[in-house]
Short mmCIF file of C-alpha atoms in Angstrom, two decimals:
data_model
loop_
_atom_site.label_atom_id
_atom_site.label_comp_id
_atom_site.label_asym_id
_atom_site.label_seq_id
_atom_site.Cartn_x
_atom_site.Cartn_y
_atom_site.Cartn_z
CA MET A 16 43.41 35.76 -80.56
CA LYS A 17 41.73 33.06 -82.63
CA LEU A 18 40.95 29.63 -81.33
CA ALA A 19 42.70 28.27 -84.39
CA GLU A 20 46.01 29.54 -83.02
CA HIS A 21 45.70 27.24 -80.01
CA ASP A 22 45.99 23.52 -80.57
CA VAL A 23 44.84 23.65 -84.21
CA THR A 24 45.15 19.88 -84.58
CA PHE A 25 42.66 19.13 -81.80
CA ARG A 26 40.54 16.13 -82.76
CA THR A 27 38.38 13.64 -80.96
CA THR A 28 37.55 10.23 -82.34
CA ALA A 29 34.92 9.77 -79.65
CA LEU A 30 32.53 12.05 -81.52
CA ARG A 31 30.52 10.07 -84.01
CA GLY A 32 27.56 12.25 -84.85
CA TYR A 33 25.76 11.45 -88.06
CA HIS A 34 22.78 13.03 -89.76
CA LYS A 35 21.36 11.06 -92.62
CA SER A 36 18.32 12.31 -94.44
CA ALA A 37 15.37 9.98 -94.79
CA GLN A 38 16.04 9.80 -98.52
CA GLY A 39 19.74 9.16 -97.98
CA GLU A 40 21.00 12.26 -99.85
CA SER A 41 23.72 13.20 -97.38
CA MET A 42 25.47 12.07 -94.23
CA LEU A 43 27.22 14.29 -91.71
CA ASP A 44 30.27 12.98 -89.88
CA VAL A 45 31.72 15.16 -87.10
CA SER A 46 34.38 12.72 -85.88
CA SER A 47 37.17 14.87 -87.39
CA ALA A 48 35.57 18.27 -86.73
CA ARG A 49 37.36 21.07 -84.90
CA VAL A 50 36.50 24.50 -83.56
CA THR A 51 38.44 27.39 -85.13
CA HIS A 52 36.47 30.49 -84.06
CA CYS A 53 33.99 31.27 -81.31
CA VAL A 54 32.45 34.54 -80.13
CA VAL A 55 29.64 35.40 -77.69
CA HIS A 56 27.33 38.41 -77.95
CA ARG A 57 24.30 39.36 -75.88
CA VAL A 58 21.00 39.98 -77.66
CA GLY A 59 17.94 41.49 -76.02
CA ASN A 60 14.28 41.86 -76.87
CA ARG A 61 13.71 44.58 -79.47
CA LEU A 62 10.14 45.15 -78.34
CA ARG A 63 11.45 46.10 -74.89
CA GLU A 64 14.37 48.02 -76.46
CA GLU A 65 16.92 45.97 -74.52
CA GLY A 66 19.56 46.38 -77.21
CA CYS A 67 22.63 44.26 -77.92
CA GLU A 68 26.05 43.93 -76.32
CA PHE A 69 28.76 42.98 -78.80
CA SER A 70 32.01 41.26 -77.99
CA GLN A 71 35.02 42.65 -79.85
CA GLN A 72 37.20 39.60 -79.17
CA GLU A 73 36.83 35.88 -79.75
CA VAL A 74 36.62 33.36 -76.93
CA ARG A 75 40.04 32.15 -75.84
CA GLY A 76 39.21 28.52 -75.31
CA THR A 77 41.09 25.57 -73.94
CA ALA A 78 41.14 22.13 -75.52
CA GLU A 79 38.58 21.05 -72.91
CA LEU A 80 36.24 23.90 -73.87
CA ARG A 81 36.52 23.07 -77.56
CA GLY A 82 35.80 19.44 -76.78
CA THR A 83 32.67 20.49 -74.88
CA LEU A 84 31.53 22.65 -77.80
CA LEU A 85 32.02 19.76 -80.20
CA ARG A 86 30.18 17.25 -78.01
CA HIS A 87 27.26 19.39 -76.90
CA TYR A 88 26.84 22.02 -79.60
CA LEU A 89 27.92 20.35 -82.85
CA THR A 90 27.07 16.68 -82.40
CA PRO A 91 23.38 17.12 -81.38
CA LEU A 92 22.66 19.24 -84.46
CA ALA A 93 24.49 16.81 -86.72
CA LYS A 94 22.62 13.83 -85.26
CA SER A 95 19.09 15.11 -84.79
CA GLY A 96 18.73 18.61 -86.18
CA GLU A 97 15.78 19.06 -88.49
CA ASP A 98 16.74 19.36 -92.17
CA PHE A 99 15.79 22.90 -93.30
CA GLU A 100 16.50 25.17 -96.27
CA PHE A 101 16.75 28.95 -96.52
CA TYR A 102 14.07 30.80 -98.46
CA HIS A 103 12.75 34.28 -99.19
CA GLU A 104 9.42 35.36 -100.63
CA SER A 105 10.94 37.46 -103.41
CA ASP A 106 14.71 36.93 -103.69
CA ILE A 107 16.85 34.41 -101.78
CA SER A 108 19.77 36.86 -101.83
CA LEU A 109 17.72 39.01 -99.42
CA ASN A 110 17.80 36.29 -96.76
CA ALA A 111 19.98 37.96 -94.11
CA ALA A 112 20.95 34.83 -92.16
CA LYS A 113 22.03 33.05 -95.34
CA HIS A 114 23.91 36.11 -96.62
CA PHE A 115 25.94 36.76 -93.46
CA SER A 116 26.64 33.07 -92.87
CA ALA A 117 27.94 32.70 -96.42
CA ARG A 118 30.32 35.63 -95.84
CA ILE A 119 31.88 33.91 -92.83
CA LEU A 120 32.08 30.54 -94.57
CA ALA A 121 33.79 32.17 -97.56
CA ASP A 122 36.19 34.37 -95.56
CA GLU A 123 36.73 33.74 -91.85
CA GLU A 124 38.99 36.79 -91.44
CA ASN A 125 35.94 38.99 -90.73
CA PHE A 126 34.40 36.45 -88.35
CA VAL A 127 33.78 38.81 -85.40
CA SER A 128 32.41 41.77 -87.38
CA VAL A 129 30.07 39.62 -89.48
CA SER A 130 28.92 37.71 -86.38
CA GLN A 131 27.88 41.09 -84.97
CA ASN A 132 25.76 41.65 -88.07
CA ILE A 133 24.09 38.28 -87.49
CA ALA A 134 23.41 39.29 -83.86
CA LYS A 135 21.82 42.56 -85.07
CA HIS A 136 19.60 40.56 -87.42
CA LEU A 137 18.58 38.28 -84.54
CA TYR A 138 17.72 41.38 -82.50
CA SER A 139 15.47 42.65 -85.32
CA ALA A 140 13.59 39.31 -85.22
CA SER A 141 13.16 39.33 -81.41
CA MET A 142 9.85 41.18 -81.31
CA HIS A 143 7.58 38.90 -79.26
CA PRO A 144 7.19 39.88 -75.58
CA SER A 145 7.96 36.32 -74.46
CA ILE A 146 11.40 36.29 -76.07
CA ALA A 147 14.05 36.51 -73.38
CA GLU A 148 17.34 38.36 -73.49
CA GLY A 149 20.27 35.98 -73.68
CA GLU A 150 23.69 35.02 -74.98
CA PHE A 151 24.17 34.50 -78.70
CA ILE A 152 27.04 32.13 -79.46
CA VAL A 153 28.59 31.90 -82.93
CA ILE A 154 31.02 29.03 -83.65
CA LEU A 155 32.90 28.20 -86.83
CA PHE A 156 33.59 24.49 -87.24
CA GLN A 157 35.99 23.02 -89.76
CA ASP A 158 36.25 19.52 -91.24
CA VAL A 159 32.62 18.52 -90.83
CA ARG A 160 32.31 15.84 -93.45
CA VAL A 161 29.30 15.68 -95.74
CA ASP A 162 29.31 12.41 -97.69
CA GLY A 163 33.02 12.15 -96.92
CA ILE A 164 33.90 15.65 -98.14
CA PRO A 165 35.18 18.15 -95.50
CA HIS A 166 33.17 21.35 -95.10
CA ALA A 167 33.15 24.42 -92.89
CA ALA A 168 29.96 24.84 -90.88
CA LEU A 169 28.68 27.80 -88.89
CA GLY A 170 26.89 27.13 -85.60
CA LEU A 171 24.45 29.73 -84.24
CA TYR A 172 23.03 29.32 -80.72
CA LYS A 173 20.74 31.44 -78.55
CA ILE A 174 20.75 30.87 -74.77
CA GLU A 175 17.57 32.17 -73.13
CA GLN A 176 17.43 30.13 -69.93
CA ARG A 177 20.09 29.67 -67.30
CA GLU A 178 20.26 26.92 -64.69
CA LYS A 179 21.46 26.65 -61.12
CA PHE A 180 24.70 24.75 -60.51
CA PHE A 181 26.77 23.94 -57.42
CA ASP A 182 30.51 24.36 -57.23
CA ILE A 183 32.86 23.44 -54.39
CA GLU A 184 34.93 25.90 -52.39
CA LYS A 185 37.61 24.57 -50.06
CA SER A 186 38.92 26.47 -47.07
CA ASP A 187 41.35 25.43 -44.34
CA ASP A 188 38.89 23.37 -42.35
CA SER A 189 35.72 23.04 -44.50
CA ILE A 190 34.30 22.32 -47.92
CA ASN A 191 31.45 24.61 -48.96
CA LEU A 192 28.83 24.57 -51.68
CA ILE A 193 28.63 27.64 -53.93
CA GLU A 194 25.55 28.29 -56.06
CA ILE A 195 26.32 29.35 -59.65
CA ASN A 196 23.84 30.58 -62.24
CA GLY A 197 25.18 29.29 -65.57
CA ILE A 198 24.51 28.11 -69.10
CA PRO A 199 23.52 24.44 -69.50
CA VAL A 200 25.55 22.52 -72.06
CA THR A 201 23.49 19.33 -72.19
CA SER A 202 20.63 20.75 -74.27
CA ILE A 203 20.39 23.18 -77.17
CA GLN A 204 17.64 25.74 -76.63
CA LYS A 205 17.87 27.26 -80.09
CA GLY A 206 20.50 26.21 -82.59
CA ALA A 207 21.37 26.09 -86.27
CA LEU A 208 24.20 24.44 -88.17
CA ILE A 209 24.71 26.17 -91.52
CA PHE A 210 26.67 24.88 -94.50
CA GLY A 211 27.56 26.56 -97.76
CA ASP A 212 27.22 25.10 -101.26
CA ASP A 213 23.49 24.48 -100.73
CA VAL A 214 24.20 21.58 -98.35
CA GLY A 215 21.52 23.00 -96.07
CA VAL A 216 20.88 24.12 -92.53
CA PHE A 217 20.04 21.88 -89.58
CA VAL A 218 17.84 23.41 -86.90
CA LYS A 219 16.80 22.72 -83.31
CA GLU A 220 14.32 24.97 -81.55
CA SER A 221 12.69 24.56 -78.16
CA GLY A 222 10.17 26.82 -76.50
CA SER A 223 6.51 27.64 -76.64
CA GLN A 224 4.67 28.37 -79.86
CA GLN A 225 4.85 32.09 -79.02
CA THR A 226 8.64 32.09 -79.00
CA LYS A 227 9.28 29.91 -82.04
CA TYR A 228 10.80 32.80 -83.95
CA TRP A 229 14.18 31.17 -84.53
CA ALA A 230 13.55 29.29 -87.78
CA GLU A 231 10.69 31.28 -89.22
CA LEU A 232 11.76 34.89 -88.55
CA PHE A 233 15.48 34.87 -87.76
CA LEU A 234 16.76 32.15 -90.11
CA LYS A 235 13.84 32.41 -92.51
CA ALA A 236 14.16 28.70 -93.14
CA ARG A 237 11.61 25.99 -93.76
CA PRO A 238 11.78 22.18 -93.64
CA ARG A 239 13.41 20.61 -96.65
CA GLN A 240 11.09 18.25 -98.48
CA THR A 241 12.58 14.88 -97.64
CA ARG A 242 10.94 11.56 -96.90
CA LYS A 243 11.29 12.28 -93.19
CA SER A 244 9.70 15.73 -93.32
CA THR A 245 6.96 14.52 -95.66
CA SER A 246 6.19 11.67 -93.26
CA LYS A 247 5.91 14.23 -90.46
CA LEU A 248 3.32 16.14 -92.50
CA ALA A 249 1.44 12.91 -93.24
CA ALA A 250 1.33 12.22 -89.49
CA GLU A 251 -0.12 15.70 -88.95
CA PHE A 252 -2.68 14.95 -91.69
CA VAL A 253 -3.74 11.77 -89.86
CA LYS A 254 -4.08 13.73 -86.63
CA GLN A 255 -6.26 16.35 -88.33
CA VAL A 256 -8.52 13.72 -89.91
CA CYS A 257 -8.97 11.85 -86.63
CA SER A 258 -9.96 15.08 -84.88
CA ARG A 259 -12.77 15.61 -87.40
CA ILE A 260 -14.57 12.26 -87.20
CA ASP A 261 -16.52 10.53 -84.45
CA ILE A 262 -15.12 7.97 -82.03
CA GLU A 263 -16.20 4.80 -83.84
CA ALA A 264 -15.04 6.09 -87.23
CA GLY A 265 -11.74 7.08 -85.64
CA MET A 266 -11.21 3.56 -84.36
CA SER A 267 -11.87 2.09 -87.80
CA LEU A 268 -9.60 4.62 -89.48
CA ARG A 269 -6.74 3.83 -87.11
CA ARG A 270 -7.09 0.10 -87.80
CA ASP A 271 -7.13 0.70 -91.57
CA LEU A 272 -4.06 2.92 -91.40
CA VAL A 273 -2.10 0.42 -89.31
CA ASP A 274 -2.97 -2.26 -91.88
CA ILE A 275 -1.64 -0.30 -94.85
CA PHE A 276 1.44 0.88 -92.95
CA SER A 277 2.24 -2.71 -91.98
CA ALA A 278 1.67 -4.17 -95.44
CA SER A 279 4.65 -2.55 -97.17
CA ALA A 280 7.88 -0.74 -96.41
CA THR A 281 6.71 2.18 -98.55
CA VAL A 282 3.32 3.84 -98.77
CA ASN A 283 2.15 6.80 -100.85
CA TYR A 284 0.65 9.89 -99.29
CA ARG A 285 -2.30 9.37 -101.65
CA ASP A 286 -2.93 5.98 -100.03
CA VAL A 287 -3.38 7.74 -96.68
CA GLU A 288 -5.79 10.20 -98.32
CA GLU A 289 -7.85 7.41 -99.90
CA VAL A 290 -8.24 5.58 -96.60
CA SER A 291 -9.26 8.84 -94.93
CA GLU A 292 -11.88 9.49 -97.61
CA ARG A 293 -13.83 6.48 -96.31
CA TYR A 294 -14.54 8.46 -93.15
CA LEU A 295 -14.25 12.12 -94.17
CA ASP A 296 -15.58 14.05 -97.14
CA ARG A 297 -13.19 14.04 -100.09
CA ASP A 298 -13.24 17.83 -100.39
CA GLU A 299 -12.32 18.16 -96.73
CA VAL A 300 -9.44 15.70 -97.23
CA SER A 301 -8.17 17.73 -100.19
CA ARG A 302 -8.49 20.95 -98.20
CA LEU A 303 -6.40 19.51 -95.33
CA THR A 304 -3.67 18.45 -97.75
CA GLN A 305 -3.69 21.87 -99.39
CA GLN A 306 -3.34 23.57 -96.00
CA LEU A 307 -0.31 21.42 -95.19
CA GLU A 308 1.27 22.23 -98.56
CA ASP A 309 0.66 25.96 -98.10
CA HIS A 310 2.09 26.00 -94.58
CA SER A 311 5.16 23.88 -95.34
CA GLY A 312 5.96 25.11 -98.82
CA PHE A 313 6.04 21.50 -100.05
CA SER A 314 4.55 20.59 -103.41
CA ALA A 315 2.69 17.55 -104.75
CA LEU A 316 2.21 15.84 -101.40
CA SER A 317 -0.28 13.39 -102.91
CA GLY A 318 2.44 12.00 -105.16
CA SER A 319 5.03 11.63 -102.40
CA ALA A 320 6.37 8.29 -101.21
CA LEU A 321 6.55 7.71 -97.46
CA ASP A 322 8.60 5.32 -95.35
CA SER A 323 6.02 3.19 -93.52
CA ALA A 324 8.12 2.57 -90.41
CA LEU A 325 9.00 6.24 -90.18
CA LEU A 326 5.37 7.27 -90.59
CA ILE A 327 4.28 4.85 -87.86
CA ARG A 328 6.80 6.46 -85.51
CA GLN A 329 5.71 9.98 -86.46
CA ALA A 330 2.01 9.16 -86.02
CA ARG A 331 2.53 6.83 -83.06
CA ASN A 332 0.63 8.92 -80.50
CA VAL A 333 -2.37 9.37 -82.78
CA LEU A 334 -2.52 5.72 -83.82
CA ARG A 335 -2.28 4.39 -80.25
CA GLN A 336 -4.69 6.79 -78.55
CA TYR A 337 -8.41 6.07 -78.84
CA PRO A 338 -10.83 8.70 -77.48
CA LEU A 339 -13.79 7.14 -75.65
CA GLY A 340 -15.62 10.22 -74.47
CA ASP A 341 -15.18 13.75 -73.22
CA GLY A 342 -11.67 13.87 -71.81
CA ILE A 343 -11.48 10.07 -71.63
CA GLY A 344 -9.29 7.92 -73.83
CA LEU A 345 -7.54 4.60 -74.14
CA THR A 346 -3.84 4.29 -74.97
CA VAL A 347 -2.62 0.99 -76.42
CA ALA A 348 1.10 1.01 -75.64
CA ASN A 349 1.88 -2.49 -76.96
CA PRO A 350 2.88 -2.02 -80.64
CA LYS A 351 1.66 -5.55 -81.40
CA ALA A 352 -1.80 -4.91 -79.99
CA ARG A 353 -4.71 -3.41 -81.88
CA LEU A 354 -8.16 -2.41 -80.82
CA GLU A 355 -10.59 -4.53 -82.82
CA ASN A 356 -13.91 -3.40 -81.45
CA CYS A 357 -15.23 -0.98 -78.89
CA SER A 358 -18.82 -0.58 -77.82
CA ILE A 359 -19.46 2.56 -75.77
CA SER A 360 -22.68 3.53 -74.06
CA LYS A 361 -23.54 6.31 -71.67
CA THR A 362 -24.57 5.49 -68.14
CA LYS A 363 -26.12 7.61 -65.44
CA ASN A 364 -22.71 8.60 -64.07
CA GLY A 365 -20.43 8.21 -67.08
CA TYR A 366 -19.68 5.59 -69.75
CA ARG A 367 -19.60 1.81 -70.13
CA ALA A 368 -17.18 0.39 -72.67
CA ILE A 369 -16.74 -3.19 -73.93
CA ILE A 370 -13.37 -3.42 -75.69
CA ASP A 371 -11.84 -6.19 -77.80
CA ILE A 372 -8.07 -6.02 -78.19
CA GLU A 373 -6.17 -8.39 -80.47
CA LEU A 374 -2.56 -9.23 -79.59
CA GLY A 375 -0.39 -9.90 -82.61
CA GLU A 376 2.33 -12.51 -82.63
#
């Protein structure tokens, strides 16, 4: 029995999840969204030959369950999922996640059988020994609005960690605590919200670097080149440059970068490169940019415009942390403060530092 056959008009005006790209291309509004289909499979680790367990029936959910799915599984992806796009090295039609998702979005009658195909594809991508067996939840949402136009969206979620919960059991003369091992709903471990018509895919992925297979192997998706994602790469560029220069040069570079970020609402990636070239060889700067382009799939980074405020947030940790010596650093938490000068000398038992910090108005 489909969820759509129960309370098909279920809505909640309390849900106001928006995702707006940094360049303002699209906005997601989930305030009118509803759940029409949901199924749960179990997917193991292929390397350990754990196999898959497929459900043949959809979840028979209550209005409360659908409300929970909307609040905790749809809204977080709509609000803060990273903006990705599907790709393939040779032919985009060979991207399995995109192909199977498009089939469901075009014809929901085969929802369960196609969701099983998606689960099989996830199993084929689960080859690292650290990947845990877990539940794979597939949800079809309707009436997710993109720039005011209603769309269907497919949610894919992998649950790899369970949590301990307490429930209450009442008897004639006592109230007892019962320990339950269940699925947390307040955080998405691995999730994707997929739209048709080239709207895109929004991704959240937690876990160690060894288990970050979700976007790269399973979805075969990469960040879309927006102002937000380009700013994130520029922040990584700043981090890489700072790691390659000495302490005093790093302090000067940080001051110079804060100055150009504060001078205008928009800054070019090339401006960040030019400032960096005062402290690092130009060829090395070009090589770092090329590495970022190759890894991300982005093109023409040097000609990209960046949002200064966004870049400051993305590079905040790098810009506020000043290394003083081996394993010793200074963090300036006040956003209006800047380190003007720092004189460091070695002593018999460590370091002596004389620091000048300027407090802005």
